[in-house]
């Protein structure tokens, strides 16, 4: 078992560092959910997951050698990353995601090693206990540790600390074990690139459009569904971004984009999963970069975003270590115990609710009794007042004129 784990870990690290892919979303999802659309269910407390993610894109294009001379060339964009997720408690999860390698297409040492680093605090698993719908949200920060930013074929990035948040809603047919039955997820987020004053080209700025004058801001969205089986998960997701404030004209990838991504996940063990997916671009083919400004090198016939991408990923459960020795019987016993605990909590909460309802009904009955007593006292007082008034009137009539 130990040698097998070392073999898979070595394969994952080699794939992450040597086969580095393009990654349009900039940060893959290493926790529960799909490749890009996150689940509202957080990791269980004490669980540590590692996700080694790779993607690749390539296309044949043309470059201008002279006024009327062109040459065919193959363009590749590769990137690799590792993502670590740790379940702090029932509702809190921490994610650390360094991009290990990124092509920057600059010739010579045309790559970033290390690229940018993401950290995310995920608050999730919110909602009614035992309910099919859960909620959550993320708070994320991107640290600009890369040498080069504003990379073609990649989503927009700037050399400043950027930040944002993401909301999550999930539905599962089996709320106790959401990943063992059909589940659906929806994300909606906001990101601020905090890039005012950033220089996007390699030359001294000659015009205002070379520097960022207004902070770039975007909305992100994603919708996905997963159909799991014992050994395979079949999923599809739609995800993309919409700029609220676009990057300056010299930036690559300043268009809104969207991808649809079918994926197959193979689960040979409870602690290991292997992913294969294909991203297909469905929006974002228009090139809005201004190549007439200083410092912008055009690539004719090439979109700013890849038309397609092949995705590979490997997910390990590093902690707790007892997941490596769990048998099917242990898993079934744990599921039964979890269901029993949940049913007991639901019954206890129901009894508390019923007791509260009984107390409320008793208070209402006491209030009704008090109202009846007050009404009776009011009638008595009104009767005494009428009798006194009649007695006074009779005395007045009996007095001699």
XYZ file of C-alpha atoms in Angstrom:
401
model
C 0.000 0.000 0.000
C 2.823 2.403 0.898
C 4.614 1.800 -2.423
C 1.346 2.229 -4.320
C 0.731 5.585 -2.631
C 4.288 6.729 -3.401
C 3.829 5.725 -7.051
C 0.579 7.690 -7.471
C 1.992 10.688 -5.598
C 5.036 10.713 -7.871
C 2.815 10.527 -10.969
C 0.663 13.412 -9.742
C 3.648 15.649 -8.944
C 5.280 14.848 -12.285
C 2.060 15.684 -14.135
C 1.686 18.935 -12.242
C 5.249 20.098 -12.905
C 6.066 18.612 -16.331
C 2.776 18.436 -18.236
C 1.528 21.820 -17.059
C -1.695 22.884 -18.800
C -3.592 25.994 -19.613
C -6.135 26.887 -16.947
C -8.645 29.515 -17.987
C -10.370 29.658 -14.621
C -6.914 30.419 -13.112
C -7.660 28.334 -10.022
C -9.028 24.773 -10.181
C -11.407 23.535 -7.527
C -9.566 21.091 -5.280
C -12.411 20.567 -2.812
C -15.845 19.022 -3.165
C -17.760 19.710 -6.346
C -16.737 19.835 -10.005
C -13.590 21.093 -11.737
C -14.669 24.739 -11.601
C -18.080 24.831 -9.896
C -17.715 24.382 -6.145
C -20.017 22.464 -3.845
C -21.689 24.119 -0.859
C -20.692 21.035 1.177
C -17.338 21.628 2.861
C -14.795 18.935 3.626
C -15.345 17.079 6.882
C -13.255 18.348 9.826
C -9.726 16.938 9.843
C -9.687 16.000 6.138
C -6.749 17.186 4.016
C -7.050 16.846 0.219
C -4.423 17.432 -2.468
C -5.423 17.980 -6.100
C -2.772 17.916 -8.857
C -4.267 19.560 -11.939
C -3.014 19.765 -15.528
C -4.413 21.155 -18.799
C -3.046 21.546 -22.305
C -3.975 23.579 -25.389
C -2.255 23.822 -28.762
C -3.052 25.329 -32.131
C -1.326 26.041 -35.444
C -1.205 29.742 -36.347
C 0.772 32.106 -38.538
C 3.255 34.861 -37.797
C 4.374 37.687 -40.102
C 8.044 37.437 -41.111
C 8.009 40.252 -43.649
C 5.556 42.507 -45.428
C 4.074 39.646 -47.470
C 5.734 36.615 -45.924
C 4.190 34.460 -43.220
C 5.199 31.254 -41.508
C 3.137 28.555 -39.783
C 3.879 27.982 -36.110
C 2.348 25.845 -33.358
C 1.344 27.704 -30.212
C 1.166 25.859 -26.893
C -0.058 27.096 -23.577
C 0.623 24.948 -20.526
C 0.132 25.418 -16.810
C 0.136 23.235 -13.722
C -0.999 23.714 -10.153
C -1.463 22.003 -6.813
C -4.424 22.649 -4.535
C -4.600 21.763 -0.853
C -7.916 21.816 1.030
C -8.268 21.307 4.784
C -11.501 20.954 6.748
C -11.091 23.136 9.840
C -14.550 22.508 11.280
C -18.053 21.648 10.122
C -18.532 25.024 8.447
C -14.974 26.259 7.743
C -12.470 25.060 5.147
C -9.113 26.516 4.059
C -7.702 26.254 0.523
C -4.121 26.946 -0.592
C -3.466 26.789 -4.357
C -0.062 27.681 -5.858
C 0.286 27.679 -9.644
C 3.535 25.738 -10.064
C 4.285 26.533 -13.719
C 2.900 28.896 -16.378
C 4.064 29.598 -19.923
C 4.434 33.333 -20.510
C 5.449 33.056 -24.213
C 8.391 35.436 -23.845
C 11.238 33.402 -25.392
C 14.285 32.119 -23.532
C 12.995 31.281 -20.070
C 9.457 31.921 -21.208
C 7.712 30.553 -18.145
C 6.791 31.451 -14.583
C 8.007 29.120 -11.865
C 6.293 29.698 -9.388
C 3.268 31.609 -10.789
C 0.571 33.288 -8.645
C -0.713 31.831 -5.366
C -4.353 31.692 -4.230
C -5.699 31.351 -0.691
C -9.399 30.885 0.028
C -11.506 30.630 3.161
C -14.662 28.616 2.487
C -17.690 28.893 4.756
C -20.210 26.215 3.839
C -22.474 23.299 4.768
C -25.034 25.880 5.868
C -28.736 25.085 5.893
C -31.298 22.880 7.596
C -29.809 19.730 9.127
C -30.658 16.768 6.912
C -31.918 19.097 4.168
C -31.277 18.517 0.470
C -30.177 22.133 -0.154
C -27.039 23.681 1.349
C -25.438 27.108 1.070
C -21.969 28.585 1.379
C -19.598 31.336 0.282
C -15.858 31.869 -0.246
C -13.458 34.732 0.394
C -10.349 34.558 -1.798
C -7.056 36.430 -2.334
C -4.579 36.130 -5.228
C -0.922 36.967 -4.524
C 1.108 38.089 -7.607
C 4.264 35.966 -7.165
C 4.732 35.385 -10.932
C 7.425 37.151 -12.985
C 5.089 37.955 -15.883
C 1.405 38.827 -15.950
C -1.094 39.621 -18.717
C -0.335 36.327 -20.496
C -1.994 35.477 -23.809
C -4.353 32.436 -23.804
C -4.819 32.974 -20.057
C -7.480 34.890 -18.144
C -6.535 38.443 -17.298
C -4.138 38.892 -14.386
C -2.226 41.860 -12.976
C 0.805 42.265 -10.765
C -1.240 43.362 -7.755
C -2.882 41.574 -4.848
C -6.472 40.902 -5.971
C -9.481 39.631 -4.049
C -13.086 38.508 -4.356
C -15.855 36.291 -3.068
C -18.029 33.483 -4.393
C -21.454 32.214 -3.299
C -22.450 28.534 -3.522
C -25.766 26.656 -3.573
C -25.958 22.852 -3.825
C -28.700 20.248 -4.057
C -28.255 16.508 -3.462
C -30.748 13.681 -3.811
C -29.105 11.995 -0.794
C -28.318 14.810 1.688
C -26.336 12.510 4.017
C -23.936 11.427 1.266
C -24.282 14.058 -1.463
C -21.462 12.632 -3.596
C -23.091 9.179 -3.764
C -26.245 10.357 -5.559
C -27.207 12.921 -8.184
C -26.120 16.416 -7.087
C -26.278 19.897 -8.615
C -24.317 23.066 -7.864
C -24.538 26.787 -8.670
C -21.867 29.457 -8.088
C -21.932 33.225 -8.473
C -18.992 35.463 -7.561
C -17.211 38.791 -7.835
C -13.510 39.582 -8.312
C -11.616 42.891 -8.029
C -8.151 42.905 -9.643
C -7.020 45.994 -7.686
C -4.820 46.919 -10.658
C -4.959 50.723 -10.882
C -1.567 52.034 -12.048
C -0.353 48.600 -13.190
C 1.843 48.587 -16.341
C 0.791 45.816 -18.738
C 3.588 46.097 -21.348
C 7.358 45.697 -21.208
C 8.096 49.295 -22.277
C 7.848 52.639 -20.549
C 4.270 53.920 -20.856
C 3.865 56.431 -23.678
C 0.084 56.700 -23.557
C -2.453 56.404 -20.760
C -3.941 53.169 -22.129
C -0.700 51.310 -21.360
C -1.421 51.639 -17.638
C -4.591 50.612 -15.826
C -6.655 53.700 -15.020
C -9.714 52.013 -13.454
C -9.791 48.809 -11.375
C -10.728 45.760 -13.447
C -13.776 43.956 -12.013
C -15.633 40.841 -13.090
C -18.537 38.574 -12.199
C -18.156 34.797 -12.408
C -20.836 32.127 -12.675
C -21.057 28.362 -12.886
C -23.676 25.609 -13.026
C -22.947 21.886 -12.878
C -24.524 18.458 -12.369
C -22.901 15.186 -11.267
C -24.242 11.664 -11.882
C -22.175 9.279 -9.713
C -21.787 5.504 -9.786
C -19.669 3.183 -7.652
C -16.503 3.639 -9.715
C -17.233 6.554 -12.060
C -18.690 10.061 -11.778
C -20.100 11.658 -14.933
C -20.504 15.423 -14.834
C -20.960 18.491 -16.989
C -20.609 22.149 -16.063
C -21.060 25.552 -17.662
C -18.882 28.350 -16.287
C -17.664 31.784 -17.371
C -17.084 35.435 -16.506
C -18.608 38.831 -17.314
C -16.485 41.981 -16.926
C -18.054 44.840 -15.009
C -14.997 46.979 -15.810
C -12.813 45.611 -18.600
C -9.001 45.688 -18.542
C -7.251 48.393 -20.618
C -6.905 48.041 -24.375
C -3.385 46.599 -24.175
C -4.527 43.601 -22.112
C -4.940 40.149 -23.574
C -8.131 38.242 -22.718
C -10.315 41.288 -22.067
C -13.468 39.649 -23.481
C -16.280 37.884 -21.655
C -16.008 34.108 -22.019
C -17.815 30.860 -21.211
C -16.926 27.153 -21.389
C -18.897 23.930 -21.217
C -16.965 21.049 -19.667
C -17.953 17.354 -19.654
C -15.853 15.223 -17.297
C -15.354 11.618 -16.191
C -13.909 10.799 -12.755
C -12.561 7.328 -11.996
C -12.518 6.303 -8.300
C -10.352 3.176 -7.842
C -10.085 3.832 -4.084
C -11.888 5.912 -1.486
C -8.752 8.073 -1.151
C -7.899 8.440 -4.851
C -9.733 9.870 -7.881
C -8.527 10.393 -11.465
C -10.137 13.068 -13.671
C -10.335 13.515 -17.428
C -12.284 16.431 -18.916
C -12.638 18.521 -22.054
C -13.326 22.261 -22.003
C -15.145 23.630 -25.063
C -15.377 27.408 -25.463
C -18.905 28.614 -26.263
C -18.336 32.391 -25.874
C -15.365 34.747 -26.123
C -14.120 34.353 -29.699
C -13.975 38.098 -30.447
C -10.541 39.682 -30.012
C -10.825 43.151 -28.426
C -7.128 43.789 -27.751
C -5.718 46.932 -29.405
C -2.521 45.786 -31.123
C -1.710 49.279 -32.453
C -0.586 50.510 -29.035
C 3.055 50.344 -27.917
C 4.375 47.078 -26.531
C 1.550 44.782 -27.719
C 2.707 41.882 -29.920
C -0.135 40.567 -32.101
C -0.620 36.913 -33.058
C -2.869 37.013 -36.169
C -5.562 34.394 -36.384
C -5.279 33.347 -32.733
C -8.087 33.960 -30.199
C -7.259 35.295 -26.760
C -8.887 32.232 -25.212
C -8.313 28.570 -26.177
C -11.000 26.948 -28.312
C -10.607 23.743 -26.313
C -8.535 22.280 -23.502
C -7.741 18.755 -22.336
C -7.827 18.443 -18.543
C -6.215 15.837 -16.301
C -6.353 15.735 -12.540
C -5.491 13.511 -9.593
C -7.046 13.910 -6.145
C -5.570 12.377 -2.989
C -6.951 12.188 0.523
C -3.876 12.825 2.692
C -5.675 12.962 6.058
C -7.046 11.190 7.998
C -4.785 8.206 7.386
C -7.457 5.666 8.368
C -9.129 6.173 4.952
C -6.429 3.916 3.465
C -7.538 0.932 5.566
C -11.313 1.354 5.451
C -13.239 -1.662 4.117
C -16.675 -1.666 2.500
C -18.095 -3.010 5.764
C -16.511 -0.107 7.678
C -18.000 2.363 5.209
C -21.489 0.845 5.493
C -21.257 0.827 9.297
C -20.145 4.459 9.286
C -23.016 5.419 6.991
C -25.497 3.622 9.254
C -24.045 5.331 12.331
C -24.188 8.722 10.612
C -27.805 8.174 9.639
C -28.681 7.084 13.188
C -27.031 10.185 14.678
C -28.806 12.433 12.192
C -32.196 10.830 12.852
C -31.645 11.225 16.603
C -30.799 14.913 16.147
C -33.850 15.425 13.946
C -36.111 13.660 16.490
C -34.582 15.664 19.341
C -35.043 18.929 17.465
C -38.618 17.880 16.599
C -39.375 17.149 20.241
C -37.909 20.486 21.257
C -40.052 22.131 18.595
C -43.149 20.264 19.762
C -42.420 21.230 23.377
C -42.025 24.840 22.337
C -45.294 24.647 20.397
C -47.054 23.144 23.425
C -45.676 25.923 25.636
C -46.816 28.503 23.101
C -50.278 26.942 22.985
C -50.450 26.986 26.800
C -49.493 30.672 26.816
C -52.159 31.380 24.216
C -54.763 29.523 26.334
C -53.754 31.499 29.445
C -54.080 34.677 27.421
C -57.553 33.654 26.261
C -58.526 32.922 29.894
C -57.232 36.319 30.980
C -59.190 38.000 28.194
C -62.354 36.154 29.287
C -61.790 37.209 32.912
C -61.274 40.806 31.831
C -64.448 40.693 29.744
C -66.379 39.273 32.708
C -64.981 41.980 35.012
C -65.866 44.636 32.443
C -69.484 43.408 32.313
C -69.693 43.341 36.125
C -68.387 46.899 36.380
C -70.753 48.082 33.665
C -73.696 46.383 35.476
C -72.784 48.010 38.805
C -72.483 51.382 37.100
C -75.947 50.984 35.513
C -77.509 49.932 38.843
C -75.929 52.890 40.626
C -77.160 55.221 37.906
C -80.696 53.808 38.142
C -80.613 54.121 41.964
C -79.537 57.776 41.739
C -82.264 58.502 39.215
C -84.883 56.868 41.495
C -83.780 58.966 44.486
C -84.086 62.118 42.433
C -87.629 61.204 41.399
C -88.695 60.464 45.011
C -87.515 63.837 46.322
C -90.427 66.382 46.787
C -90.667 69.100 44.213
